[in-house]
Short mmCIF file of C-alpha atoms in Angstrom, two decimals:
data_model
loop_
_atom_site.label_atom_id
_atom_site.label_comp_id
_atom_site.label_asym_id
_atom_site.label_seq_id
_atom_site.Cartn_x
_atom_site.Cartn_y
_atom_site.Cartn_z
CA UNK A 1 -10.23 56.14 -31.70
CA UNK A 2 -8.20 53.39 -33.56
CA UNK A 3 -8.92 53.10 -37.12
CA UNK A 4 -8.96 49.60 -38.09
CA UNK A 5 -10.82 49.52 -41.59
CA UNK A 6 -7.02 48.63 -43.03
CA UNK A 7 -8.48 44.91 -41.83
CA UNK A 8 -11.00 43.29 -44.12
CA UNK A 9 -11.84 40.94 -40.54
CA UNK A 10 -13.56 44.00 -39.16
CA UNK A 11 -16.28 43.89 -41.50
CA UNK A 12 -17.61 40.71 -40.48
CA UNK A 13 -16.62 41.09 -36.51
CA UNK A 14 -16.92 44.92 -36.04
CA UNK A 15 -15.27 45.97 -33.25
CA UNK A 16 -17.17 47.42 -30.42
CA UNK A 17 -14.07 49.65 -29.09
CA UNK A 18 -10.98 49.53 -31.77
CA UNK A 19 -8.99 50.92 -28.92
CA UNK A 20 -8.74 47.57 -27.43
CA UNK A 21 -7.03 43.71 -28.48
CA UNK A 22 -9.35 41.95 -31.10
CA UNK A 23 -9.58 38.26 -30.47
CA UNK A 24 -10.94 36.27 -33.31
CA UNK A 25 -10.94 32.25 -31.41
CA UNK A 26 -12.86 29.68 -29.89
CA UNK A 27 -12.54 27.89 -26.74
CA UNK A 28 -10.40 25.10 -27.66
CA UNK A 29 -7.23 23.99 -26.70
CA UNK A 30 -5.48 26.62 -29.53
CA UNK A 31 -7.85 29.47 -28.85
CA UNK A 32 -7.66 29.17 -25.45
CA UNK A 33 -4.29 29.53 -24.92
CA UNK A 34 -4.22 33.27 -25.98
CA UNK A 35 -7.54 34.30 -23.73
CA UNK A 36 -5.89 33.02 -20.84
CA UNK A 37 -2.78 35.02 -21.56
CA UNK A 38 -5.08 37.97 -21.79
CA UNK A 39 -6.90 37.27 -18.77
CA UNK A 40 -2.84 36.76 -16.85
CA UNK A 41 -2.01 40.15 -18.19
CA UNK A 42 -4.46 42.00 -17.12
CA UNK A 43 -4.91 43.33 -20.96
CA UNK A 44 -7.93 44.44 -22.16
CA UNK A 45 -9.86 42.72 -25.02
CA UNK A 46 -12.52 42.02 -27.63
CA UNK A 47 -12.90 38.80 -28.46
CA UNK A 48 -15.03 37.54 -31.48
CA UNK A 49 -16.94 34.47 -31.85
CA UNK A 50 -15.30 32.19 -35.18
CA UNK A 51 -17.89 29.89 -36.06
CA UNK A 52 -16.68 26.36 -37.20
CA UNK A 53 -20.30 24.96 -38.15
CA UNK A 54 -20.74 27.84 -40.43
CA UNK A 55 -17.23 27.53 -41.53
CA UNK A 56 -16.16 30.93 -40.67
CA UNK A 57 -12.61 30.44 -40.23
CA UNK A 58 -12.41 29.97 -44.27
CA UNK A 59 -14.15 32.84 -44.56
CA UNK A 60 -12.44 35.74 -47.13
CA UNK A 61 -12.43 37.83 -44.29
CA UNK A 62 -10.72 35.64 -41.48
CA UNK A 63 -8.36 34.58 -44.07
CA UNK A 64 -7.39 38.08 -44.38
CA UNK A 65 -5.97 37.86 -40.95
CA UNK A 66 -4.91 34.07 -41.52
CA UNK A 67 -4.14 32.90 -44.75
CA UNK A 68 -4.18 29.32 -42.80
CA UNK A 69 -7.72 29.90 -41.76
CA UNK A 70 -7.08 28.56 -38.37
CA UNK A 71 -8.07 30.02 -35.26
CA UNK A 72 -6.93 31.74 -33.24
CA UNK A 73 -6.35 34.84 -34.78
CA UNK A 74 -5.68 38.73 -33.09
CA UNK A 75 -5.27 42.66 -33.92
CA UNK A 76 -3.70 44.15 -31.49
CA UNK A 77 -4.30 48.25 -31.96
CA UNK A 78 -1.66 49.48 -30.03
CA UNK A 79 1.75 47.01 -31.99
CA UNK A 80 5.16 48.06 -32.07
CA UNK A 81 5.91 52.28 -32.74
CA UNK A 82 1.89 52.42 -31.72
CA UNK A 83 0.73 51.09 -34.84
CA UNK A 84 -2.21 48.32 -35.32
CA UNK A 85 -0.87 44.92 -36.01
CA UNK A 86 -2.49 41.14 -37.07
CA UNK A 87 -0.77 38.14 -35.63
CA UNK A 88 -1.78 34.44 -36.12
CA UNK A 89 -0.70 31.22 -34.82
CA UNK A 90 -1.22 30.92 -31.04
CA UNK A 91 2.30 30.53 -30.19
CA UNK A 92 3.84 33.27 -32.12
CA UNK A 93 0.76 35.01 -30.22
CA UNK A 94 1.87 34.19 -26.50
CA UNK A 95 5.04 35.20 -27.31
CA UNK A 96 4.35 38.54 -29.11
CA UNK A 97 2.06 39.27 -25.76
CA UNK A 98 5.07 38.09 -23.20
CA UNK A 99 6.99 40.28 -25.12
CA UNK A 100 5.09 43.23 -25.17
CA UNK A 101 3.97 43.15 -21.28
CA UNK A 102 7.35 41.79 -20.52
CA UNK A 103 5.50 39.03 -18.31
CA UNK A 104 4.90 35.47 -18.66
CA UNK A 105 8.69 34.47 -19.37
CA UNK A 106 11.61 34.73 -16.90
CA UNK A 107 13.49 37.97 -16.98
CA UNK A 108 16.68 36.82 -17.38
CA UNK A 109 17.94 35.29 -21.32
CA UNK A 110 18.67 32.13 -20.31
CA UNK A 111 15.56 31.13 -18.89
CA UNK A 112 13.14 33.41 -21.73
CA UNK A 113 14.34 31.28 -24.29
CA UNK A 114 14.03 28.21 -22.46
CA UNK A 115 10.72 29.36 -22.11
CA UNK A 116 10.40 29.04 -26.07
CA UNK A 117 12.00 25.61 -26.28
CA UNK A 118 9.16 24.75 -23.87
CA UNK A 119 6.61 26.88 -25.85
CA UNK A 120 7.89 24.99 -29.09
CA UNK A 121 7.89 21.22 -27.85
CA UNK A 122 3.94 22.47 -27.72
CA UNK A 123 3.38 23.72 -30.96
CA UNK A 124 5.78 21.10 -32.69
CA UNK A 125 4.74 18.62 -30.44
CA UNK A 126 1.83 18.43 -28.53
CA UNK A 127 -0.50 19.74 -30.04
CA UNK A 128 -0.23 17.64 -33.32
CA UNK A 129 0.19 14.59 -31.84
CA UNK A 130 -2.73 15.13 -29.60
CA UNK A 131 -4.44 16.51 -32.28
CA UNK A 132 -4.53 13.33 -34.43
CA UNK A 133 -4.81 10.91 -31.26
CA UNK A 134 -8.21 12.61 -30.81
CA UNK A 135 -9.22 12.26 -34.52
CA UNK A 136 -8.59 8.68 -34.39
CA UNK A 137 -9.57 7.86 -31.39
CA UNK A 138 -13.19 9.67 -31.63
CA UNK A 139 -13.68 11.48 -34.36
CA UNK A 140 -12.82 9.48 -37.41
CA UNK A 141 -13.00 5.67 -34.81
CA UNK A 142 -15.49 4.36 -37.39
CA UNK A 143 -12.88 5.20 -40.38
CA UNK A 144 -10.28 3.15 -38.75
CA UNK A 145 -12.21 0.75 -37.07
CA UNK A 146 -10.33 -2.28 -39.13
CA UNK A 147 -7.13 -0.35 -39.19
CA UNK A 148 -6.00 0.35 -35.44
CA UNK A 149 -2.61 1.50 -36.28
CA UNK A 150 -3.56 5.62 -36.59
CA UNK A 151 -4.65 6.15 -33.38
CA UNK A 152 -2.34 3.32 -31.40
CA UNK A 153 0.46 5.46 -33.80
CA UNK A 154 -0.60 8.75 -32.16
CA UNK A 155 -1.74 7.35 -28.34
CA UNK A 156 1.96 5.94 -28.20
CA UNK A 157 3.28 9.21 -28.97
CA UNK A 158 0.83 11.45 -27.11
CA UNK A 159 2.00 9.22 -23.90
CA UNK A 160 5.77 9.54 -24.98
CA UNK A 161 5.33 13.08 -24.87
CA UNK A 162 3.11 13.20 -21.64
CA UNK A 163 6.26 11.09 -20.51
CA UNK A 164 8.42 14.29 -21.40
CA UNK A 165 6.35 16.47 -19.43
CA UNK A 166 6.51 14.07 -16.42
CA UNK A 167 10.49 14.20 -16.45
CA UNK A 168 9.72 17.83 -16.48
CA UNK A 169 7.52 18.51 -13.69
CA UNK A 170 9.35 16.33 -11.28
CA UNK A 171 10.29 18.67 -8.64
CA UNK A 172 8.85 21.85 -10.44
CA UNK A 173 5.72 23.78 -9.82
CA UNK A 174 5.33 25.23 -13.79
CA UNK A 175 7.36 24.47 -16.65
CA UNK A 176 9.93 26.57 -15.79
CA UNK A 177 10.08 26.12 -11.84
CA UNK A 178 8.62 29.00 -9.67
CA UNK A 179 7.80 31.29 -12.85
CA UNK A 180 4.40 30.73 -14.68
CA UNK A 181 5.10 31.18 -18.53
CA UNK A 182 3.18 30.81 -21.35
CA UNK A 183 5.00 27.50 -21.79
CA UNK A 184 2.55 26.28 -19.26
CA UNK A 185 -0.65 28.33 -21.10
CA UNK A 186 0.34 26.85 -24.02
CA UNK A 187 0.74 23.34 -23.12
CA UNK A 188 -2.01 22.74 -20.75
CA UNK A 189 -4.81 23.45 -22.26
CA UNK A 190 -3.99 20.17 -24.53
CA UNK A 191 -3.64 18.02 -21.69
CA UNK A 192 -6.96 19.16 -20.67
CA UNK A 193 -8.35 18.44 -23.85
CA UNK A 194 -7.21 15.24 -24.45
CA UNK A 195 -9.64 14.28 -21.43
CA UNK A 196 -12.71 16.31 -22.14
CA UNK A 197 -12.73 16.71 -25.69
CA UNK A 198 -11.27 13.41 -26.62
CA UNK A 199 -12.62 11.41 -23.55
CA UNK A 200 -8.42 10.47 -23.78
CA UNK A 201 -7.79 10.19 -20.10
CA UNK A 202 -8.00 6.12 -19.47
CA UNK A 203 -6.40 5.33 -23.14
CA UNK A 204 -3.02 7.79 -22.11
CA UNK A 205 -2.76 6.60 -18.82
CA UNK A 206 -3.66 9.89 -17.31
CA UNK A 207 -2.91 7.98 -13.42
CA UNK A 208 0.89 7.12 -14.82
CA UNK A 209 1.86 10.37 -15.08
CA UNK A 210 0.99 12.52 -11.83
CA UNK A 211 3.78 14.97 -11.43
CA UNK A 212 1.62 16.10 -14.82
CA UNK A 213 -1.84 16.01 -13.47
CA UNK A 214 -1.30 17.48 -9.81
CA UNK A 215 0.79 20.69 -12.42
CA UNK A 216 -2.84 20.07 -14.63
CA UNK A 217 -4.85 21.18 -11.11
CA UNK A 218 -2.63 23.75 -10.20
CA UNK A 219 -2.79 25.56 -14.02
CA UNK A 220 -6.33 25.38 -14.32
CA UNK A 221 -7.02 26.82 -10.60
CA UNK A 222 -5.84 29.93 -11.65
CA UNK A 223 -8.58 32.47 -12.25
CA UNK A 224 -7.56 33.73 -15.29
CA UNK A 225 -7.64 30.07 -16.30
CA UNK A 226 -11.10 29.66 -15.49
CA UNK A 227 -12.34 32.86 -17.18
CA UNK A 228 -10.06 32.22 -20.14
CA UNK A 229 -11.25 28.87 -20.62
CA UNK A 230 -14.62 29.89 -21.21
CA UNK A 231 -13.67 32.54 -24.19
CA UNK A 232 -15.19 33.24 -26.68
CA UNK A 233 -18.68 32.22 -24.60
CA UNK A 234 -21.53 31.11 -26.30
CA UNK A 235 -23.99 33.30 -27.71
#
């Protein structure tokens, strides 16, 4: 059995069967993104409840794992020459597990690292800018209320880059054509989010973009999608 006591994280999310992934997340549109990878890949896993009301991503012991103290956050036991390893940041994540399986990015170079552009344009992109759109627009509204430049500053570019996408997916099942990648894992559960955590859909002008929303169907009728999406569940 896997010794993982060189983590200070294990002590406050023991690990049922160190043999396996440790998932430290949350179901939202960054945690996610790695437990539907998991769920693609067939790869068995762990994951581990990181509660935000109690605060537990700034906990000493996550922070161990991420000195960010962001989820999500993973050990995988079985890392490069066999030995345990800690990754954080849900895109270095995706790619580590693409790389390691060999699946979720095209086989040949050209088309793995456009892949990572793709993968990028989420991390760099999306997700901030979609991030602070949904701050704006719900969470901190009352903050801004006789200020509307924040969020009109982030809905503008939130629909610029849902206008990138578009261009994309004109013509192209996934991200990358007829290959699902992670560039798609990583970028649609934010698009999803915008609408049901951020009740975004009307203010982006979900209808304008539908090359986007019919690839926004076909992502999250996968079934790895649906279990994924649900992970860590509630206890």
């Amino acid at each position: 059995m896997t010794d993982l006591s060189a983590f200070p994280i294990t002590q406050k999310w023991p690990a049922k069967n160190p043999d396996i992934i440790q998932l430290y997340s949350l179901p939202t549109p960054n945690g996610v993104k790695v437990s539907i990878a998991l769920e693609e890949l067939g790869l068995a896993y762990e994951p581990h409840r990181v509660d935000f009301g109690g605060n537990e991503q700034k906990s000493p012991e996550f922070v161990s794992l991420n000195p960010n103290g962001r989820i999500p956050a993973l050990i995988d036991p079985h890392g490069p020459d066999g030995k345990p390893i800690g990754l954080f940041e849900s895109g270095a994540i995706l790619w580590y597990l693409a790389e390691k399986t060999g699946k979720l990015v095209p086989s040949d170079p050209a088309g793995k690292y456009e892949t990572l552009c793709w993968l990028m344009f989420q991390m760099g992109g999306v997700g901030p800018m979609f991030g602070q759109f949904g701050h704006f627009y719900k969470f901190a509204a009352d903050k801004v209320a006789n200020n509307s430049y924040p969020m009109e500053r982030y809905r503008d570019e939130s629909k610029r880059l849902l206008g990138v996408l578009e261009g994309r997916l004109q013509g192209r099942q996934w991200i990358m054509g007829e290959t699902y990648t992670v560039a798609d894992i990583a970028l649609f559960p934010w698009v999803r989010g915008a609408d049901i955590f951020y009740g975004g859909r009307d203010v982006l002008g979900y209808g304008d973009f539908p090359a986007v929303m019919g690839w926004l169907d076909r992502c999250m009728a996968r079934p790895a999608s649906q279990k994924g999406l649900d992970v860590p569940a509630k206890e």
